[in-house]
mmCIF file of C-alpha atoms and ligand atoms in Angstrom:
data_model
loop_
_atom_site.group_PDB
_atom_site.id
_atom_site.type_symbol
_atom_site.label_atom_id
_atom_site.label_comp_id
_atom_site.label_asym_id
_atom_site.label_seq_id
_atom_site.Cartn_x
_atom_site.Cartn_y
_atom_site.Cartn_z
ATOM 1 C CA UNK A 1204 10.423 7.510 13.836
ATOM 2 C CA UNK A 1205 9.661 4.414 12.087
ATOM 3 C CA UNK A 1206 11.251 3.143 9.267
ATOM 4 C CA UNK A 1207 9.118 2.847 5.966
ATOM 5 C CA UNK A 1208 10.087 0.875 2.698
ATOM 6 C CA UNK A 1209 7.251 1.571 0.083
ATOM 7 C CA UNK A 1210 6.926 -0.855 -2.672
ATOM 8 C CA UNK A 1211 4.780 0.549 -5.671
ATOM 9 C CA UNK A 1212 4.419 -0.213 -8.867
ATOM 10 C CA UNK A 1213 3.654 2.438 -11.289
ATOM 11 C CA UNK A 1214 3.165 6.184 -10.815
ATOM 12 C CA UNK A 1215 3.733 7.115 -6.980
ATOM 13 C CA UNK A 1216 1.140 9.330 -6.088
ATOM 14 C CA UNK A 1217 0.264 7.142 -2.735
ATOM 15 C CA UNK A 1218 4.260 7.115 -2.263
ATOM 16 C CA UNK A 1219 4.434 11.196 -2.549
ATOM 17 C CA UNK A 1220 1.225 11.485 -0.561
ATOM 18 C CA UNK A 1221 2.792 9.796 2.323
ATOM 19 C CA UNK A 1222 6.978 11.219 1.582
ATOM 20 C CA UNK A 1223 5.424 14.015 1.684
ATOM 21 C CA UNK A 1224 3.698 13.928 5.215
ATOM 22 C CA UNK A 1225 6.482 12.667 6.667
ATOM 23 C CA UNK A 1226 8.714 15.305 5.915
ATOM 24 C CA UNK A 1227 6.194 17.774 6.890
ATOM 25 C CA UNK A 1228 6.431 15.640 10.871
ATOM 26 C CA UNK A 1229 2.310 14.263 9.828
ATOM 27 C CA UNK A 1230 3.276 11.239 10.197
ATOM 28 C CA UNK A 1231 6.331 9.618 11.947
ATOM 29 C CA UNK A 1232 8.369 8.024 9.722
ATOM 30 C CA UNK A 1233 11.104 8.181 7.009
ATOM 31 C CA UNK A 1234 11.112 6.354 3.893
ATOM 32 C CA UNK A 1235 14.509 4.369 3.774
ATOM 33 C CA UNK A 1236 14.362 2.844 0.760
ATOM 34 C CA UNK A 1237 11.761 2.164 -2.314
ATOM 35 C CA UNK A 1238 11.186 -0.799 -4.439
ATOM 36 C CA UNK A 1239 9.520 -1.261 -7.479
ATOM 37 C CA UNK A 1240 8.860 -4.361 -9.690
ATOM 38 C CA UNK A 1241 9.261 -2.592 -12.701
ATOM 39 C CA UNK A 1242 12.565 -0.822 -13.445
ATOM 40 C CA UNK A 1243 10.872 1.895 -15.238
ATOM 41 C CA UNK A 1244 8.429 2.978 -12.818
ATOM 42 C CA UNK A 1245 7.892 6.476 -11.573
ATOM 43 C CA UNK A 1246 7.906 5.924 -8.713
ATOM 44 C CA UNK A 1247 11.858 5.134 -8.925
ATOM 45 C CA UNK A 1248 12.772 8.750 -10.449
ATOM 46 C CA UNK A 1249 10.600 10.309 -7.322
ATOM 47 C CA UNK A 1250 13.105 8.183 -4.906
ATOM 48 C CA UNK A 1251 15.652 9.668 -6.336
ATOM 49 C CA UNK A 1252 14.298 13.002 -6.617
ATOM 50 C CA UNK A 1253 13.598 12.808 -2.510
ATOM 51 C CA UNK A 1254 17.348 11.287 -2.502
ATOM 52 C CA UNK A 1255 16.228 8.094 -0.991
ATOM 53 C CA UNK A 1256 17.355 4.577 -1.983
ATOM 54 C CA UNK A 1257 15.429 3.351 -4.171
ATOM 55 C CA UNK A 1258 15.430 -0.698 -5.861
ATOM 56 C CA UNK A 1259 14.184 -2.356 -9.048
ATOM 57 C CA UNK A 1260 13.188 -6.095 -8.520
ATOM 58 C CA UNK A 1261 11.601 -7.242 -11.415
ATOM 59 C CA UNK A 1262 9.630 -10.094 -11.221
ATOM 60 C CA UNK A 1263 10.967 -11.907 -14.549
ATOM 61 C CA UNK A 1264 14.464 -11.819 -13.490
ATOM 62 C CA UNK A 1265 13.495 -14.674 -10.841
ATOM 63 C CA UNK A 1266 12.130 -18.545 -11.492
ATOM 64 C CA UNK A 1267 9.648 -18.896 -8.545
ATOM 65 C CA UNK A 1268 7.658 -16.484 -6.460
ATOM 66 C CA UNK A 1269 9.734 -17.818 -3.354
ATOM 67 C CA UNK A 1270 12.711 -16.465 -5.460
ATOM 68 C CA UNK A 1271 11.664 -13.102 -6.242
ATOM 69 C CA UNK A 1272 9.882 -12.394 -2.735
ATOM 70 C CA UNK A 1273 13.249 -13.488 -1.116
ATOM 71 C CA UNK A 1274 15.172 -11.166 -3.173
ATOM 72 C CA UNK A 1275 12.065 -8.015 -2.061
ATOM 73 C CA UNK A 1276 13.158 -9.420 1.188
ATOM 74 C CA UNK A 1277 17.398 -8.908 0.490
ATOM 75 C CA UNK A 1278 16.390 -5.616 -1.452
ATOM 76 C CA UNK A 1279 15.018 -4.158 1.753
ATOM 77 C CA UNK A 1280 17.009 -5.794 4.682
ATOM 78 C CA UNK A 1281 20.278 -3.458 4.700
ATOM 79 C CA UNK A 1282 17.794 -0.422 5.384
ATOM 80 C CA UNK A 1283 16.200 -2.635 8.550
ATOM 81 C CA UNK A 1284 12.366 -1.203 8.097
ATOM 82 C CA UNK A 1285 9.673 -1.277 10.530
ATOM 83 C CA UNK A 1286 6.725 -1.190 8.382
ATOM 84 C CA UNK A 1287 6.666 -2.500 4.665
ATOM 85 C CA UNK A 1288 3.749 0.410 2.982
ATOM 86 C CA UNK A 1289 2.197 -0.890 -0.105
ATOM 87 C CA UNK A 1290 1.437 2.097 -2.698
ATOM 88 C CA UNK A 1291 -0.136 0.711 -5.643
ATOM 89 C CA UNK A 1292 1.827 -2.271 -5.308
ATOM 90 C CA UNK A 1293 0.362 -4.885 -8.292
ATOM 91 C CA UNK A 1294 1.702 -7.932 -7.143
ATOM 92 C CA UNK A 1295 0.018 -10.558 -4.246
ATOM 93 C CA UNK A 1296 2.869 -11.390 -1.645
ATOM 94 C CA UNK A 1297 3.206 -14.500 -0.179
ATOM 95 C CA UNK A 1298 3.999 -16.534 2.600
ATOM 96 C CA UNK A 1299 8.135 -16.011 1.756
ATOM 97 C CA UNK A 1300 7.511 -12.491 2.614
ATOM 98 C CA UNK A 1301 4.994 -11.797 4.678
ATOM 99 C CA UNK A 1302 6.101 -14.158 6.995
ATOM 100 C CA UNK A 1303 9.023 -11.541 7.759
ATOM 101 C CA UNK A 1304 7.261 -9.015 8.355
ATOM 102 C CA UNK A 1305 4.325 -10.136 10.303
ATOM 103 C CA UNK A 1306 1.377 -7.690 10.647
ATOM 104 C CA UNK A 1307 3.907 -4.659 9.604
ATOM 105 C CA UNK A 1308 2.809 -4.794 5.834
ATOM 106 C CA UNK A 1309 -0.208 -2.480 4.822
ATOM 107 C CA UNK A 1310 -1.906 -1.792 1.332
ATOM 108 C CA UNK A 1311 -4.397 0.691 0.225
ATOM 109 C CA UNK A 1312 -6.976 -0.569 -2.061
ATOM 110 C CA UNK A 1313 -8.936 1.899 -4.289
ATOM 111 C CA UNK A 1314 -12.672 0.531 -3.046
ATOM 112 C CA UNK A 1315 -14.499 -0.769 0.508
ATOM 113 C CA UNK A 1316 -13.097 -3.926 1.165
ATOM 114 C CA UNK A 1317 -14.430 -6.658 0.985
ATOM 115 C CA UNK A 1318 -16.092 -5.297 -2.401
ATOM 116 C CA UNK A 1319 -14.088 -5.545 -4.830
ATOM 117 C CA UNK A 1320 -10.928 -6.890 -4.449
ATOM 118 C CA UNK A 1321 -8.304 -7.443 -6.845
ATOM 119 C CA UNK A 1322 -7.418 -5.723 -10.304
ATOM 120 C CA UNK A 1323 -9.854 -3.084 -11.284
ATOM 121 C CA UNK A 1324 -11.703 -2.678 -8.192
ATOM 122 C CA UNK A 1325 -13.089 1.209 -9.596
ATOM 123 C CA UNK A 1326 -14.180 -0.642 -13.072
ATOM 124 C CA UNK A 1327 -15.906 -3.287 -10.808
ATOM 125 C CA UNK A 1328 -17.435 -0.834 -8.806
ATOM 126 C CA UNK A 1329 -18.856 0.841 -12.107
ATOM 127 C CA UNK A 1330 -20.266 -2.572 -13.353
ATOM 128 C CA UNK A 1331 -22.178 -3.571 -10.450
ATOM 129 C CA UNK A 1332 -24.033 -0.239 -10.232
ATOM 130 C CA UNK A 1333 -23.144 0.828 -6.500
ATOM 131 C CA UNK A 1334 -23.580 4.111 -5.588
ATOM 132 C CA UNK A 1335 -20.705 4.056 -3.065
ATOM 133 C CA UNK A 1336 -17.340 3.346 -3.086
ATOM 134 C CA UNK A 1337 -14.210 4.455 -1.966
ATOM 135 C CA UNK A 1338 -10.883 3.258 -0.811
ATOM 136 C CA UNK A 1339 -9.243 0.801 2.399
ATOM 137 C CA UNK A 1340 -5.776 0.750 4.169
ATOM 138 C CA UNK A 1341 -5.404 -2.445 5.853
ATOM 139 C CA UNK A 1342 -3.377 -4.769 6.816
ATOM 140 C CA UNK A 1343 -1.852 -7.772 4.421
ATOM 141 C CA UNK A 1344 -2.675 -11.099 5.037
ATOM 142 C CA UNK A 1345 -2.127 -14.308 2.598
ATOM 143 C CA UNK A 1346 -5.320 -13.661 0.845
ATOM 144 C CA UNK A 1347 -6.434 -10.979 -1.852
ATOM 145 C CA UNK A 1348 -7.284 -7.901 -0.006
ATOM 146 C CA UNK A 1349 -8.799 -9.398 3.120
ATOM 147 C CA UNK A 1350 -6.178 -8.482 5.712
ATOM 148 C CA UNK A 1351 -7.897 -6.734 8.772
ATOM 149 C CA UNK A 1352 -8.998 -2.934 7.697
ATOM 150 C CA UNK A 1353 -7.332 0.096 9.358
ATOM 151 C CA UNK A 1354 -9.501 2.811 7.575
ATOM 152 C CA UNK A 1355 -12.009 3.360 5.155
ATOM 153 C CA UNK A 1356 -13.550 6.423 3.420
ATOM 154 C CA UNK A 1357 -16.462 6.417 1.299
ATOM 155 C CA UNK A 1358 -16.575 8.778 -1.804
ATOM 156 C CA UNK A 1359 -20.291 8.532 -3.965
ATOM 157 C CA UNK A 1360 -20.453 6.966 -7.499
ATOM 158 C CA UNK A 1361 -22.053 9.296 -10.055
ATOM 159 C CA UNK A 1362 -24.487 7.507 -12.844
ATOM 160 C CA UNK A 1363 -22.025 8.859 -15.774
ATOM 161 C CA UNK A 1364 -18.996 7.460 -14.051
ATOM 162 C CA UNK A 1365 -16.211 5.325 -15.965
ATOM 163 C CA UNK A 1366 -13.014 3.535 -14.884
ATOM 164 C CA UNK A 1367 -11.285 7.054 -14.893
ATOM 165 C CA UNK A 1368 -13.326 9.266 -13.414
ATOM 166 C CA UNK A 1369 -14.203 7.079 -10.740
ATOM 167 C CA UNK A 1370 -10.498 6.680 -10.017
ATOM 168 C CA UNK A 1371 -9.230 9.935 -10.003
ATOM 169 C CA UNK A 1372 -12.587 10.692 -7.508
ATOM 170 C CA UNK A 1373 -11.270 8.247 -4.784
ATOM 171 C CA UNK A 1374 -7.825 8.873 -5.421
ATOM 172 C CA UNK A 1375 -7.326 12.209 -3.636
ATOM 173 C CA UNK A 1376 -9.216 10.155 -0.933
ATOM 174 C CA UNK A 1377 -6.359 7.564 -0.835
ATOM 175 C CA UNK A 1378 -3.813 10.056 -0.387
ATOM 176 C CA UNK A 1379 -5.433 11.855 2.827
ATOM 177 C CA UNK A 1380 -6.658 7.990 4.412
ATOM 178 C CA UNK A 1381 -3.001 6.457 4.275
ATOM 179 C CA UNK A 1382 -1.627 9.584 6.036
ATOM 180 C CA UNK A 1383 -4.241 9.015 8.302
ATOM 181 C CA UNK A 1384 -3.778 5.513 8.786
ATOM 182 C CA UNK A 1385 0.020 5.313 8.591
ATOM 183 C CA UNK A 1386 0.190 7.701 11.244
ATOM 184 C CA UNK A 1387 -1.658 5.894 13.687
ATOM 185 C CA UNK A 1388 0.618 2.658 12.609
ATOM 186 C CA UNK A 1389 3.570 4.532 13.056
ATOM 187 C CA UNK A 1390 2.472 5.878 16.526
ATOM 188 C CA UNK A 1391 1.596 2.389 17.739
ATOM 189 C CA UNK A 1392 -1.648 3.208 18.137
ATOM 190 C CA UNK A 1393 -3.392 0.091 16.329
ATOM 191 C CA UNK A 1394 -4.138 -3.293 17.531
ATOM 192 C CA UNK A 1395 -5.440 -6.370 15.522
ATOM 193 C CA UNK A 1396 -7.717 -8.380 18.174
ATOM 194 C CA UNK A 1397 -9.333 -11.301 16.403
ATOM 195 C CA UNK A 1398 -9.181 -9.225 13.151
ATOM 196 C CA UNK A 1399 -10.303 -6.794 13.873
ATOM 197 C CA UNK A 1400 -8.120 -3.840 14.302
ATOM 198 C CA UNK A 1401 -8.764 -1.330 17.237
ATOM 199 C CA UNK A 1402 -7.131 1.776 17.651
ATOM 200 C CA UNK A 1403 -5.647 2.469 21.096
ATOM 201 C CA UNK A 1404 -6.373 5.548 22.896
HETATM 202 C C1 GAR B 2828 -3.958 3.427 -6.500
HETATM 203 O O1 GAR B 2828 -5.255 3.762 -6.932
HETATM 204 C C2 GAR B 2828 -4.012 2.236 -5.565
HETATM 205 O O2 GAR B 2828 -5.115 2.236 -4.698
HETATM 206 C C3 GAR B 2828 -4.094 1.109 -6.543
HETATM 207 O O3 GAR B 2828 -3.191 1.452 -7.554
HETATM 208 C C4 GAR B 2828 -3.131 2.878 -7.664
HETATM 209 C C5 GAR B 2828 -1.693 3.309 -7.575
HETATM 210 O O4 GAR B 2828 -1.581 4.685 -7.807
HETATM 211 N N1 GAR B 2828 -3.756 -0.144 -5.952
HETATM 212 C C6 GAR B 2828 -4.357 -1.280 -6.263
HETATM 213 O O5 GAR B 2828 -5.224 -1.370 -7.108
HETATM 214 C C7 GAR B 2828 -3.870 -2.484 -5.501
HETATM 215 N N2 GAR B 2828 -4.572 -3.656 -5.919
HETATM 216 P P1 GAR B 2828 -0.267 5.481 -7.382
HETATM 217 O O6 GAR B 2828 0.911 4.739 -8.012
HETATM 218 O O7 GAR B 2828 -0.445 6.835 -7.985
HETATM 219 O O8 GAR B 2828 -0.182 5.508 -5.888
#
């Protein structure tokens, strides 16, 4: 079994989603620790309620970004992950980290990359009118979303949609594609190949 550490920011659901399939053997790996950059997140009292480790790093308490990412990266060593699983995560990592943990970091982002990347990607998909959006797990790169994408699903935009009810359309959408995707990860069944990731028979 591989060895997750899920960093989110807020609420969990993504975090549950995926606890959740891995205790029911979906997908094969344990969560060994969580982090959060906000002490007061959710996502923390769910750690606790699954009886995992679980870590506050808060961004403020830190002068430079090479700072706080090398204390993400102290926060998470003594539990020796595999794979580093972004849930609703609200920070862009850099070099300091990723470096570490080279093409074993993956995010889900509520839209189809490259649309929309970045803060509000639902809201931006309401503003420019598509009729189509949806939600990526991929891999993290150095850029804003653009790491090579494992899966996508589509989920249609209705003409009364807002922020919200665009959101909580995709979102039970994100929940069933990281399973998805995580379990291939975890199986070592994907393979990045110029980019592009290929999933191994
Ligand atoms: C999810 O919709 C996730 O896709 C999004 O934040 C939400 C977290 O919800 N992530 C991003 O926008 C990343 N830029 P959750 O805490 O309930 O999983």
């Amino acid at each position: 079994r591989k060895r997750i550490a899920i960093f989110a920011s807020g609420r969990g659901s993504n975090a549950e989603a995926l606890y959740q399939a891995m205790q029911a053997g979906e997908v094969n790996g344990e969560v060994v620790v969580v982090v959060s950059d906000y002490s007061t997140a959710a996502v923390l009292a769910k750690a606790q309620a699954w009886g995992v480790p679980s870590v506050a790093v808060e961004r403020k308490a830190y002068g430079s970004k090479e700072d706080f990412e090398q204390a993400l990266l102290d926060a998470i060593a003594p539990y020796t992950p595999d794979v580093v699983v972004l849930a609703g995560f609200m920070r862009l990592l850099g070099p300091t980290f990723i470096n570490a943990y080279p093409n074993k970091i993956v995010n889900i982002h509520p839209a189809l990359l490259p649309s929309f990347p970045g803060l509000h990607a639902q809201r931006q998909a309401v503003e420019a009118g598509v009729k189509v959006s949806g939600c990526t797990v991929h891999f993290v790169d150095y850029g804003m979303d653009s790491g090579p994408i494992i899966m996508q699903t589509a989920v249609p935009v209705m003409a009364d949609d807002t922020e919200d009810s665009l959101a909580a359309r995709i979102l039970p959408h994100e929940h069933t594609t990281y399973k998805r995707a995580l379990a291939l990860l975890c199986d070592d069944k994907l393979e990045i190949i110029n980019r592009i990731v290929h999933v191994k028979p």
